[in-house]
């Protein structure tokens, strides 16, 4: 088994010494899935980096141990923290593999994906040359890459976000490790490929007794995969239990709040439960319980004395770090009282879907016969090749409404969003045709034919939240400058005082602390960077927001904050959302209409209730069958 005991990790930062992990202990056995869940910044990814000895230059392990036991070829116990680097390279990949959260920054951009997989195979197995390449093709096929014989020679930039994640998974599993650390392995994947990858991991566990440390914020995936669950908060594990116990009878107040923050159709029309405040900065000195400032059950003792991880009341297999844990009676996860009314009102709606309120004569966005073609080659040695990424797509979106665009990775969802926002204009290898009408006041203009000066003005009304926040944020700019940049360019009439006030309000709205304004993007976790990206898009007060997987990198509680924020903005400002996502629970909760894409075409669209409950197309039915069940209903 892979064991960590009393692990302490610190990071040197401008604000002081950050205690990223404070006494973490866990055990991962062969053949089991151990899920590590918690909010962004709680230490989940730092745990993975510490286990692999891949901490950043400013990080160090102060004390503790990471023991691989006798599960190595020579049968000798292996204490990983004291191995020389040359020995550690043998352990990484060959014995303990890792799938990183952001594949765009984990894959070498100047190497073909096949070469990267072959490199891992040759480093950790006996296969070489043609045999290694054949194995790489086989792994690409197993993780769901279409046409693996051709795509093995593609570069990472030629693949979608979900496809890059699948390549990363293939590269890690091809080395045949005994233990696998998966840091948000399905974040960028649509539900069908997610199910395929998770089924693959399950099969590998049975076939090779693979031990899987699953780091994720997707509780649906945890409920489907995990044997045991550990919930982290501010560098510590605050609850550990078998998965069935964790979802049916959580003992820590934080665990209960997380489960109540999950979106679904039953909570539609009502705010989701949110957890006030944010994870405390880890450079401060803690005296009592670290969750006490945000806990609805906190008492004086909680603020004065730090609780220890101890056996939960009534459950010998569960441990909880809380002075006043939830009992068996009140630990049952019940929906908020307001949900009963929301369900009743939803049932009272006509079968065709939600009633449209305040319908205007013209839609805010009207897309007609949009097509996007990517061209390559055409030179002396490469024949001309064209790919029709989007074909004859049409839909409309009215003010204050949400249209969800769903489908598998690579189906054209992101390309559709980029074409609408005019991010493909001027690229010689891209052909865009059709019409994209945007209603601004009493005038209506086609974004595709709009001259550059007019487009600059139009960008005040339409903004985009990108799927990969790390790639979309300028690494050399502080958050305050990132948020103010758009206002300076698109809102020149705003005073500096208004810009500063807007920046301060945005940071609070998306759940970040004020000190985040003076930090750089690399100093945040993936979920925190996504919140910065959402704040940047909202900074100029747009009418239409094109959201490309905006909550895929967010933990449950922050996702609830963002969804509540978007609903509030829709209610007060009439904000419209084109919501590109693979999270069907978010679709059921937020969207008024759904459009399902397959191979660049829309194969079905209609009211959310109608499409999700009575799908007409075979592909839609396949897509919905792959969605994990809601955790509270599974256990």
Coordinates of C-alpha atoms in Angstrom, one line a residue:
X1 CA 0.0 0.0 0.0
X2 CA 1.0 3.6 -0.5
X3 CA 1.0 5.4 2.8
X4 CA 1.6 9.0 3.9
X5 CA 1.9 9.9 7.6
X6 CA 1.9 13.3 9.3
X7 CA 2.9 15.1 6.1
X8 CA 3.8 18.8 6.5
X9 CA 4.4 20.9 3.4
X10 CA 5.3 24.6 3.4
X11 CA 5.7 27.2 0.6
X12 CA 7.6 30.4 0.8
X13 CA 5.4 33.3 -0.4
X14 CA 5.4 37.1 -0.2
X15 CA 2.7 37.0 2.5
X16 CA 4.7 34.6 4.7
X17 CA 5.2 30.9 5.2
X18 CA 2.2 29.0 3.7
X19 CA 1.4 25.7 5.5
X20 CA -0.1 24.0 2.4
X21 CA -0.4 20.5 4.2
X22 CA -0.6 20.3 7.9
X23 CA -0.3 16.8 9.3
X24 CA -1.9 14.9 6.4
X25 CA -2.1 11.1 6.7
X26 CA -3.8 8.7 4.3
X27 CA -3.5 5.1 3.0
X28 CA -4.0 3.9 -0.6
X29 CA -4.3 0.2 -1.1
X30 CA -4.0 -1.7 -4.4
X31 CA -7.3 -2.2 -6.1
X32 CA -9.2 0.6 -4.4
X33 CA -10.2 4.2 -5.3
X34 CA -9.5 6.8 -2.6
X35 CA -11.2 10.1 -3.4
X36 CA -9.7 13.3 -2.1
X37 CA -12.3 16.1 -2.3
X38 CA -12.5 19.7 -1.1
X39 CA -12.5 23.4 -2.2
X40 CA -10.0 25.0 -4.5
X41 CA -6.9 25.9 -2.5
X42 CA -7.4 23.3 0.3
X43 CA -4.3 21.3 -0.6
X44 CA -5.6 18.5 -2.8
X45 CA -3.2 19.2 -5.8
X46 CA -0.3 20.0 -3.4
X47 CA -0.9 16.5 -1.9
X48 CA -0.4 15.0 -5.3
X49 CA 2.8 17.0 -6.0
X50 CA 4.2 16.1 -2.6
X51 CA 3.7 12.4 -3.1
X52 CA 5.5 12.6 -6.5
X53 CA 8.2 15.0 -5.1
X54 CA 7.3 17.6 -7.7
X55 CA 6.8 20.5 -5.4
X56 CA 7.6 24.0 -6.9
X57 CA 10.9 25.6 -6.1
X58 CA 9.5 27.5 -3.1
X59 CA 8.0 24.4 -1.6
X60 CA 9.5 21.8 0.8
X61 CA 8.4 18.9 2.9
X62 CA 9.1 19.8 6.6
X63 CA 8.3 16.4 8.1
X64 CA 6.4 13.2 7.5
X65 CA 6.8 10.1 5.3
X66 CA 5.6 8.7 2.0
X67 CA 6.1 4.9 2.0
X68 CA 5.5 2.7 -1.1
X69 CA 5.8 -0.4 1.2
X70 CA 7.3 -3.5 -0.4
X71 CA 5.4 -3.1 -3.7
X72 CA 8.5 -2.7 -5.8
X73 CA 10.4 -5.4 -7.9
X74 CA 13.2 -5.9 -5.4
X75 CA 10.8 -6.2 -2.5
X76 CA 12.5 -3.6 -0.3
X77 CA 10.5 -0.9 1.5
X78 CA 10.7 2.4 -0.3
X79 CA 10.5 5.7 1.6
X80 CA 10.0 8.1 -1.3
X81 CA 11.1 11.3 0.5
X82 CA 14.6 10.1 0.9
X83 CA 15.3 8.5 -2.5
X84 CA 17.9 10.1 -4.7
X85 CA 16.4 11.8 -7.8
X86 CA 17.8 9.1 -10.1
X87 CA 15.8 6.5 -8.2
X88 CA 12.7 8.7 -8.0
X89 CA 12.6 8.9 -11.8
X90 CA 12.2 5.1 -11.8
X91 CA 9.3 5.4 -9.3
X92 CA 7.5 8.2 -11.2
X93 CA 5.5 6.8 -14.0
X94 CA 6.6 3.2 -13.6
X95 CA 5.2 2.7 -10.1
X96 CA 3.2 5.8 -9.3
X97 CA 1.7 7.7 -12.3
X98 CA 0.0 11.1 -12.2
X99 CA -2.6 12.7 -14.4
X100 CA -2.3 16.5 -14.1
X101 CA -5.3 18.9 -13.9
X102 CA -4.4 21.0 -16.9
X103 CA -3.3 19.0 -19.9
X104 CA -2.6 22.1 -22.0
X105 CA 0.4 22.9 -19.7
X106 CA 1.4 19.2 -19.1
X107 CA 1.9 18.2 -22.8
X108 CA 5.0 19.3 -24.7
X109 CA 3.7 21.7 -27.4
X110 CA 6.5 21.0 -29.9
X111 CA 6.2 17.2 -29.7
X112 CA 3.7 15.0 -31.5
X113 CA 1.4 13.4 -29.0
X114 CA 2.4 9.9 -30.2
X115 CA 6.1 10.7 -29.5
X116 CA 5.2 11.7 -26.0
X117 CA 3.3 8.5 -25.3
X118 CA 6.1 6.4 -26.9
X119 CA 8.6 8.2 -24.7
X120 CA 6.8 7.1 -21.6
X121 CA 6.4 3.5 -22.8
X122 CA 10.1 3.2 -23.6
X123 CA 11.1 4.7 -20.3
X124 CA 9.1 2.3 -18.1
X125 CA 8.5 -0.8 -20.2
X126 CA 10.5 -3.2 -22.3
X127 CA 8.8 -2.2 -25.6
X128 CA 10.7 -0.2 -28.2
X129 CA 10.3 1.2 -31.7
X130 CA 7.4 -0.2 -33.7
X131 CA 6.0 -2.2 -30.8
X132 CA 6.0 1.0 -28.5
X133 CA 4.2 3.0 -31.3
X134 CA 1.6 0.2 -31.7
X135 CA 1.1 0.2 -27.9
X136 CA 0.6 4.0 -28.1
X137 CA -2.0 3.7 -30.8
X138 CA -3.8 1.1 -28.7
X139 CA -3.9 3.4 -25.7
X140 CA -5.2 6.3 -27.7
X141 CA -8.0 4.0 -28.9
X142 CA -8.8 2.8 -25.4
X143 CA -9.2 6.3 -24.1
X144 CA -11.5 7.3 -26.9
X145 CA -9.4 9.3 -29.4
X146 CA -11.1 8.9 -32.8
X147 CA -8.8 7.7 -35.7
X148 CA -5.9 6.9 -33.4
X149 CA -3.6 5.8 -36.3
X150 CA -3.9 9.4 -37.7
X151 CA -4.2 11.4 -34.5
X152 CA -1.0 9.9 -33.1
X153 CA 0.9 12.3 -35.3
X154 CA -1.0 15.3 -34.2
X155 CA 0.4 18.1 -32.0
X156 CA -1.4 19.1 -28.8
X157 CA -2.6 22.4 -30.3
X158 CA -4.5 20.5 -32.9
X159 CA -6.7 18.8 -30.3
X160 CA -9.6 20.0 -28.2
X161 CA -9.3 20.4 -24.4
X162 CA -11.0 17.1 -23.8
X163 CA -8.8 15.3 -26.3
X164 CA -5.7 16.6 -24.7
X165 CA -6.8 15.3 -21.4
X166 CA -7.4 11.9 -22.9
X167 CA -3.9 11.9 -24.4
X168 CA -2.5 12.7 -20.9
X169 CA -4.4 9.8 -19.5
X170 CA -3.2 7.5 -22.2
X171 CA 0.4 8.6 -21.7
X172 CA 0.2 8.0 -17.9
X173 CA -1.5 4.6 -18.1
X174 CA 0.8 3.4 -21.0
X175 CA 3.6 3.2 -18.5
X176 CA 1.5 0.6 -16.5
X177 CA 1.9 2.1 -13.0
X178 CA 0.8 0.3 -9.8
X179 CA -0.7 3.4 -8.3
X180 CA -2.3 6.3 -10.1
X181 CA -2.8 9.8 -8.8
X182 CA -5.5 11.5 -10.9
X183 CA -5.8 15.2 -10.3
X184 CA -9.2 16.2 -11.8
X185 CA -8.8 13.6 -14.6
X186 CA -12.3 14.1 -16.1
X187 CA -12.7 17.9 -15.6
X188 CA -12.3 18.7 -19.4
X189 CA -14.2 15.6 -20.6
X190 CA -17.8 15.4 -21.7
X191 CA -20.0 12.8 -20.0
X192 CA -19.8 10.1 -22.6
X193 CA -15.9 10.1 -22.6
X194 CA -15.9 10.6 -18.9
X195 CA -17.9 7.4 -18.5
X196 CA -15.6 5.7 -20.9
X197 CA -12.5 6.8 -19.1
X198 CA -13.9 5.9 -15.7
X199 CA -15.0 2.5 -16.9
X200 CA -11.5 2.0 -18.2
X201 CA -10.0 2.9 -14.8
X202 CA -12.4 0.5 -13.1
X203 CA -11.4 -2.3 -15.5
X204 CA -7.7 -1.6 -15.0
X205 CA -8.2 -1.8 -11.2
X206 CA -9.7 -5.2 -11.5
X207 CA -7.2 -6.3 -14.1
X208 CA -4.0 -4.9 -12.5
X209 CA -5.1 -4.1 -8.9
X210 CA -4.4 -0.5 -9.6
X211 CA -4.6 1.8 -6.6
X212 CA -6.2 5.1 -7.6
X213 CA -6.0 8.4 -5.7
X214 CA -8.8 10.4 -7.3
X215 CA -8.5 14.2 -6.7
X216 CA -11.7 15.8 -7.8
X217 CA -14.5 18.2 -7.0
X218 CA -17.1 16.3 -9.0
X219 CA -19.1 14.5 -6.3
X220 CA -21.1 12.5 -8.9
X221 CA -17.8 10.9 -10.1
X222 CA -16.8 10.3 -6.5
X223 CA -20.1 8.6 -5.8
X224 CA -19.7 6.4 -8.8
X225 CA -16.0 5.5 -8.4
X226 CA -14.7 5.8 -4.8
X227 CA -14.5 3.2 -2.1
X228 CA -13.4 5.7 0.5
X229 CA -13.7 9.5 0.6
X230 CA -11.5 12.1 2.4
X231 CA -12.7 15.7 2.6
X232 CA -10.0 18.3 2.9
X233 CA -10.2 21.8 4.2
X234 CA -7.3 24.4 4.7
X235 CA -4.5 21.8 4.5
X236 CA -6.2 19.1 6.7
X237 CA -8.4 16.1 6.3
X238 CA -11.6 16.9 8.2
X239 CA -13.6 13.8 7.4
X240 CA -12.8 10.3 6.1
X241 CA -15.4 7.6 5.5
X242 CA -16.5 4.9 3.2
X243 CA -18.2 6.5 0.2
X244 CA -21.7 5.2 1.1
X245 CA -21.4 6.6 4.6
X246 CA -20.1 10.0 3.4
X247 CA -23.0 10.6 1.0
X248 CA -25.8 9.2 3.1
X249 CA -24.7 10.4 6.5
X250 CA -22.0 13.1 6.4
X251 CA -20.7 14.0 9.9
X252 CA -18.9 17.3 9.3
X253 CA -21.1 20.4 8.7
X254 CA -18.9 21.3 5.7
X255 CA -19.7 17.9 4.1
X256 CA -23.4 18.5 4.5
X257 CA -23.2 22.0 3.0
X258 CA -21.3 20.7 0.0
X259 CA -23.9 18.0 -0.8
X260 CA -26.7 20.6 -0.5
X261 CA -24.9 22.9 -2.9
X262 CA -25.2 20.4 -5.8
X263 CA -27.4 21.7 -8.6
X264 CA -30.1 19.6 -10.2
X265 CA -33.6 20.0 -11.7
X266 CA -35.3 19.9 -8.3
X267 CA -33.5 23.1 -7.1
X268 CA -34.3 24.9 -10.3
X269 CA -35.7 28.4 -9.8
X270 CA -34.2 28.8 -6.3
X271 CA -30.7 29.8 -5.1
X272 CA -28.3 27.0 -4.3
X273 CA -27.0 26.6 -0.8
X274 CA -23.7 28.4 -0.6
X275 CA -21.0 28.5 2.1
X276 CA -20.2 32.0 3.1
X277 CA -16.6 33.3 3.1
X278 CA -13.7 31.5 1.6
X279 CA -10.9 29.1 2.5
X280 CA -8.7 31.0 5.0
X281 CA -5.2 31.9 4.0
X282 CA -2.8 29.2 5.0
X283 CA 0.0 31.6 6.2
X284 CA -2.0 32.6 9.2
X285 CA -1.8 30.9 12.6
X286 CA -4.9 28.9 13.5
X287 CA -6.1 28.6 17.1
X288 CA -9.4 26.8 16.8
X289 CA -11.3 24.9 14.1
X290 CA -10.3 26.2 10.6
X291 CA -13.9 26.0 9.4
X292 CA -15.4 27.7 12.4
X293 CA -15.8 31.2 10.7
X294 CA -18.0 29.7 8.0
X295 CA -19.8 27.1 10.1
X296 CA -23.5 27.4 11.1
X297 CA -22.9 25.2 14.2
X298 CA -19.8 26.9 15.5
X299 CA -19.6 27.6 19.3
X300 CA -17.0 29.2 21.5
X301 CA -15.0 26.0 21.9
X302 CA -14.6 25.7 18.1
X303 CA -12.9 29.1 17.9
X304 CA -10.6 28.4 20.9
X305 CA -9.4 24.8 20.5
X306 CA -8.4 22.9 17.3
X307 CA -10.3 19.5 17.0
X308 CA -8.4 16.3 16.1
X309 CA -9.5 13.6 13.6
X310 CA -11.4 11.1 15.7
X311 CA -14.0 8.4 15.2
X312 CA -17.4 9.7 14.1
X313 CA -20.3 9.1 16.5
X314 CA -22.1 5.9 15.5
X315 CA -19.8 5.0 12.6
X316 CA -16.7 3.0 13.4
X317 CA -15.4 3.2 9.8
X318 CA -15.6 7.0 9.7
X319 CA -13.4 9.8 11.2
X320 CA -14.3 13.5 11.6
X321 CA -12.4 16.6 12.8
X322 CA -15.2 18.4 14.6
X323 CA -16.2 19.2 18.2
X324 CA -19.9 19.0 17.4
X325 CA -20.3 16.5 14.5
X326 CA -23.6 15.8 13.0
X327 CA -25.4 12.8 14.5
X328 CA -27.0 10.0 12.6
X329 CA -30.4 11.8 12.8
X330 CA -29.4 15.2 11.5
X331 CA -26.6 14.1 9.2
X332 CA -29.1 13.0 6.5
X333 CA -28.7 15.4 3.6
X334 CA -32.0 17.2 3.1
X335 CA -32.7 19.8 0.4
X336 CA -33.2 23.4 1.6
X337 CA -36.8 24.2 2.7
X338 CA -37.3 26.5 -0.3
X339 CA -36.8 23.6 -2.7
X340 CA -40.2 22.2 -2.0
X341 CA -41.8 25.3 -3.4
X342 CA -39.4 25.3 -6.4
X343 CA -40.3 21.7 -7.2
X344 CA -44.0 22.4 -7.0
X345 CA -43.7 25.4 -9.3
X346 CA -41.6 23.4 -11.8
X347 CA -44.3 20.7 -11.8
X348 CA -46.9 23.3 -12.5
X349 CA -45.2 24.4 -15.7
X350 CA -46.5 23.3 -19.0
X351 CA -44.8 20.2 -20.5
X352 CA -43.2 22.2 -23.2
X353 CA -40.9 23.9 -20.7
X354 CA -40.6 27.1 -18.7
X355 CA -42.7 30.0 -19.6
X356 CA -41.0 32.8 -21.4
X357 CA -41.2 36.1 -19.6
X358 CA -40.8 39.4 -21.3
X359 CA -40.3 38.0 -24.8
X360 CA -39.0 40.8 -27.1
X361 CA -39.7 41.0 -30.8
X362 CA -36.1 40.2 -31.8
X363 CA -33.8 37.8 -30.0
X364 CA -30.6 39.3 -28.5
X365 CA -28.5 36.7 -30.5
X366 CA -29.7 35.1 -33.7
X367 CA -27.4 32.6 -35.4
X368 CA -28.3 31.5 -38.9
X369 CA -26.5 28.8 -40.9
X370 CA -23.2 29.3 -39.1
X371 CA -20.4 27.1 -40.6
X372 CA -16.7 27.0 -39.8
X373 CA -14.0 25.3 -41.8
X374 CA -10.4 24.8 -40.9
X375 CA -7.9 24.5 -43.8
X376 CA -4.4 23.1 -43.7
X377 CA -1.7 22.1 -46.1
X378 CA -1.9 23.2 -49.8
X379 CA 1.9 23.4 -50.1
X380 CA 4.4 21.4 -52.1
X381 CA 4.6 18.4 -49.8
X382 CA 1.3 18.6 -47.9
X383 CA -2.0 18.2 -49.8
X384 CA -4.8 20.7 -49.0
X385 CA -7.0 19.4 -46.2
X386 CA -10.3 20.9 -44.9
X387 CA -12.2 20.0 -41.8
X388 CA -15.8 21.2 -41.4
X389 CA -15.8 21.9 -37.6
X390 CA -19.3 23.6 -37.6
X391 CA -21.9 22.9 -40.2
X392 CA -25.1 24.9 -40.7
X393 CA -25.8 25.7 -37.1
X394 CA -28.8 27.9 -36.3
X395 CA -30.3 29.0 -32.9
X396 CA -31.5 32.1 -31.2
X397 CA -31.2 33.4 -27.7
X398 CA -33.4 36.1 -26.1
X399 CA -32.5 38.6 -23.4
X400 CA -32.3 37.2 -19.9
X401 CA -32.3 33.5 -21.0
X402 CA -29.8 30.7 -21.0
X403 CA -29.1 28.4 -23.9
X404 CA -27.0 25.3 -23.1
X405 CA -24.8 24.0 -25.9
X406 CA -23.9 20.4 -25.1
X407 CA -22.2 17.5 -26.9
X408 CA -19.0 15.4 -26.9
X409 CA -15.5 16.9 -26.9
X410 CA -14.5 17.9 -30.4
X411 CA -18.1 18.3 -31.7
X412 CA -17.7 22.0 -32.4
X413 CA -19.2 23.6 -29.3
X414 CA -16.1 25.8 -28.5
X415 CA -15.6 26.6 -32.2
X416 CA -19.2 27.8 -32.3
X417 CA -18.6 30.1 -29.3
X418 CA -15.4 31.5 -30.7
X419 CA -17.0 32.2 -34.1
X420 CA -19.8 34.1 -32.4
X421 CA -17.5 36.2 -30.4
X422 CA -15.4 36.9 -33.5
X423 CA -12.2 35.3 -32.3
X424 CA -11.6 33.5 -35.6
X425 CA -11.7 36.6 -37.7
X426 CA -8.7 37.4 -39.8
X427 CA -7.2 33.8 -39.6
X428 CA -6.3 32.7 -43.1
X429 CA -6.7 29.0 -42.3
X430 CA -10.3 29.5 -41.0
X431 CA -13.4 30.0 -43.1
X432 CA -16.5 31.3 -41.5
X433 CA -19.9 31.7 -43.2
X434 CA -23.5 32.4 -42.2
X435 CA -25.0 35.2 -40.1
X436 CA -24.6 36.1 -36.4
X437 CA -27.1 38.9 -35.6
X438 CA -26.7 40.9 -32.4
X439 CA -29.4 43.1 -31.1
X440 CA -28.1 46.4 -29.6
X441 CA -30.9 48.7 -28.5
X442 CA -33.0 49.3 -31.6
X443 CA -30.3 48.3 -34.1
X444 CA -29.4 44.8 -35.3
X445 CA -26.1 44.0 -36.9
X446 CA -24.3 41.0 -38.3
X447 CA -21.1 40.4 -36.3
X448 CA -19.5 38.4 -39.2
X449 CA -19.6 41.4 -41.6
X450 CA -19.2 44.2 -39.0
X451 CA -16.2 46.5 -39.6
X452 CA -13.5 46.5 -36.9
X453 CA -14.4 49.9 -35.2
X454 CA -18.0 48.7 -34.8
X455 CA -16.9 45.4 -33.5
X456 CA -14.9 47.1 -30.8
X457 CA -18.1 48.7 -29.6
X458 CA -20.0 45.5 -29.9
X459 CA -17.5 43.7 -27.6
X460 CA -19.0 45.8 -24.7
X461 CA -22.1 43.7 -25.1
X462 CA -20.6 40.2 -25.7
X463 CA -17.8 38.6 -23.6
X464 CA -16.4 35.1 -23.3
X465 CA -15.2 32.9 -20.4
X466 CA -12.7 30.4 -21.7
X467 CA -12.3 26.8 -20.8
X468 CA -8.6 27.0 -19.8
X469 CA -8.1 29.9 -17.4
X470 CA -4.3 29.3 -17.2
X471 CA -3.9 29.9 -21.0
X472 CA -6.4 32.8 -21.1
X473 CA -4.9 34.9 -18.3
X474 CA -1.8 37.0 -18.8
X475 CA 0.9 35.5 -16.6
X476 CA 2.7 38.8 -16.2
X477 CA -0.2 40.8 -14.9
X478 CA -1.6 41.0 -11.5
X479 CA -5.3 40.2 -11.0
X480 CA -6.2 43.9 -10.4
X481 CA -4.6 44.8 -13.8
X482 CA -6.3 41.8 -15.6
X483 CA -9.7 42.9 -14.4
X484 CA -9.1 46.6 -15.2
X485 CA -7.7 46.0 -18.6
X486 CA -11.0 45.3 -20.3
X487 CA -12.6 48.3 -18.7
X488 CA -9.9 50.6 -19.9
X489 CA -10.3 49.4 -23.4
X490 CA -14.1 48.8 -23.7
X491 CA -15.4 51.3 -21.1
X492 CA -13.3 54.4 -21.6
X493 CA -16.1 56.6 -20.3
X494 CA -15.7 55.1 -16.8
X495 CA -13.7 57.0 -14.2
X496 CA -10.8 55.4 -12.4
X497 CA -12.9 55.5 -9.2
X498 CA -15.6 53.5 -10.8
X499 CA -13.1 51.0 -12.3
X500 CA -11.6 50.4 -8.8
X501 CA -15.0 50.0 -7.2
X502 CA -16.0 47.5 -9.9
X503 CA -12.8 45.5 -9.4
X504 CA -13.4 45.3 -5.7
X505 CA -17.0 44.2 -6.1
X506 CA -16.2 41.6 -8.8
X507 CA -13.6 39.9 -6.6
X508 CA -16.1 39.6 -3.7
X509 CA -18.8 38.3 -6.1
X510 CA -16.8 35.4 -7.4
X511 CA -15.7 34.3 -3.9
X512 CA -12.0 35.5 -3.8
X513 CA -10.4 37.4 -1.0
X514 CA -9.3 41.1 -1.5
X515 CA -5.6 40.1 -1.3
X516 CA -6.1 38.2 -4.5
X517 CA -5.9 41.5 -6.5
X518 CA -2.2 41.8 -6.0
X519 CA -1.3 38.2 -6.9
X520 CA -0.3 36.7 -10.3
X521 CA -2.3 33.9 -12.0
X522 CA 0.3 31.2 -11.2
X523 CA -0.2 31.8 -7.5
X524 CA -3.8 30.4 -7.7
X525 CA -5.3 27.0 -8.0
X526 CA -7.1 26.0 -11.1
X527 CA -10.5 26.7 -9.7
X528 CA -9.4 30.1 -8.3
X529 CA -8.0 31.1 -11.8
X530 CA -11.4 30.3 -13.3
X531 CA -13.0 32.6 -10.9
X532 CA -10.6 35.4 -12.0
X533 CA -11.5 34.6 -15.6
X534 CA -15.3 34.9 -14.9
X535 CA -14.7 38.2 -13.0
X536 CA -12.8 39.6 -16.0
X537 CA -15.7 38.7 -18.4
X538 CA -18.2 40.4 -16.1
X539 CA -16.1 43.5 -15.6
X540 CA -17.5 45.5 -18.6
X541 CA -21.1 44.5 -17.8
X542 CA -21.9 42.7 -21.0
X543 CA -25.4 41.7 -22.2
X544 CA -24.3 38.3 -23.5
X545 CA -21.8 36.0 -21.9
X546 CA -20.5 33.0 -23.9
X547 CA -19.4 30.6 -21.2
X548 CA -17.1 27.8 -22.4
X549 CA -17.2 25.2 -19.5
X550 CA -17.1 28.1 -16.9
X551 CA -17.6 25.8 -13.9
X552 CA -15.7 22.7 -15.0
X553 CA -12.7 23.7 -12.8
X554 CA -14.7 24.9 -9.8
X555 CA -15.5 23.0 -6.7
X556 CA -19.1 22.5 -5.7
X557 CA -19.5 25.4 -3.3
X558 CA -17.9 27.9 -5.6
X559 CA -19.9 26.5 -8.5
X560 CA -23.0 27.2 -6.5
X561 CA -21.8 30.8 -5.9
X562 CA -21.1 31.3 -9.7
X563 CA -24.5 29.8 -10.7
X564 CA -26.3 32.0 -8.1
X565 CA -24.3 35.0 -9.4
X566 CA -25.3 34.3 -13.0
X567 CA -28.9 33.9 -12.0
X568 CA -28.8 37.1 -10.1
X569 CA -27.3 39.0 -13.0
X570 CA -29.9 37.6 -15.3
X571 CA -32.7 38.7 -13.0
X572 CA -31.3 42.2 -12.4
X573 CA -29.5 43.0 -15.7
X574 CA -31.2 40.7 -18.2
X575 CA -27.9 39.0 -18.9
X576 CA -28.1 36.3 -21.5
X577 CA -25.9 33.2 -21.4
X578 CA -24.7 30.8 -24.1
X579 CA -23.5 28.1 -21.8
X580 CA -21.2 25.5 -23.3
X581 CA -20.9 22.6 -20.9
X582 CA -21.0 18.8 -20.3
X583 CA -22.4 19.1 -16.8
X584 CA -26.0 18.0 -17.2
X585 CA -26.9 18.8 -13.6
X586 CA -25.9 22.5 -14.3
X587 CA -28.0 22.3 -17.5
X588 CA -31.0 21.0 -15.7
X589 CA -30.7 23.7 -13.0
X590 CA -29.8 26.8 -15.1
X591 CA -30.7 26.5 -18.8
X592 CA -34.0 27.5 -20.4
X593 CA -33.2 25.8 -23.7
X594 CA -30.7 23.1 -24.8
X595 CA -29.0 22.5 -28.1
X596 CA -27.3 19.1 -28.6
X597 CA -24.3 19.1 -31.0
X598 CA -22.8 16.1 -32.8
X599 CA -20.0 16.2 -35.4
X600 CA -20.5 19.9 -36.0
X601 CA -24.3 19.9 -36.3
X602 CA -27.1 20.5 -33.9
X603 CA -29.1 17.3 -33.8
X604 CA -31.7 18.3 -31.3
X605 CA -32.8 21.5 -29.5
X606 CA -35.7 22.6 -27.4
X607 CA -36.8 23.5 -23.9
X608 CA -34.6 22.0 -21.2
X609 CA -37.4 19.9 -19.5
X610 CA -38.4 18.5 -22.9
X611 CA -34.9 17.5 -24.1
X612 CA -33.7 16.1 -20.8
X613 CA -36.9 14.1 -20.0
X614 CA -38.1 13.2 -23.5
X615 CA -35.1 13.2 -25.8
X616 CA -35.9 12.5 -29.5
X617 CA -32.5 11.8 -31.0
X618 CA -30.5 8.6 -30.4
X619 CA -27.4 10.6 -29.7
X620 CA -29.1 12.7 -27.0
X621 CA -30.3 9.5 -25.3
X622 CA -26.8 8.1 -25.4
X623 CA -25.4 11.3 -23.9
X624 CA -28.0 11.4 -21.0
X625 CA -27.4 7.7 -20.2
X626 CA -23.8 8.4 -19.5
X627 CA -24.5 11.1 -16.8
X628 CA -23.6 10.0 -13.3
X629 CA -26.5 9.8 -10.9
X630 CA -26.9 12.5 -8.3
X631 CA -24.9 11.4 -5.2
X632 CA -27.7 11.8 -2.8
X633 CA -29.9 9.5 -4.9
X634 CA -27.1 6.9 -5.6
X635 CA -26.4 6.2 -2.0

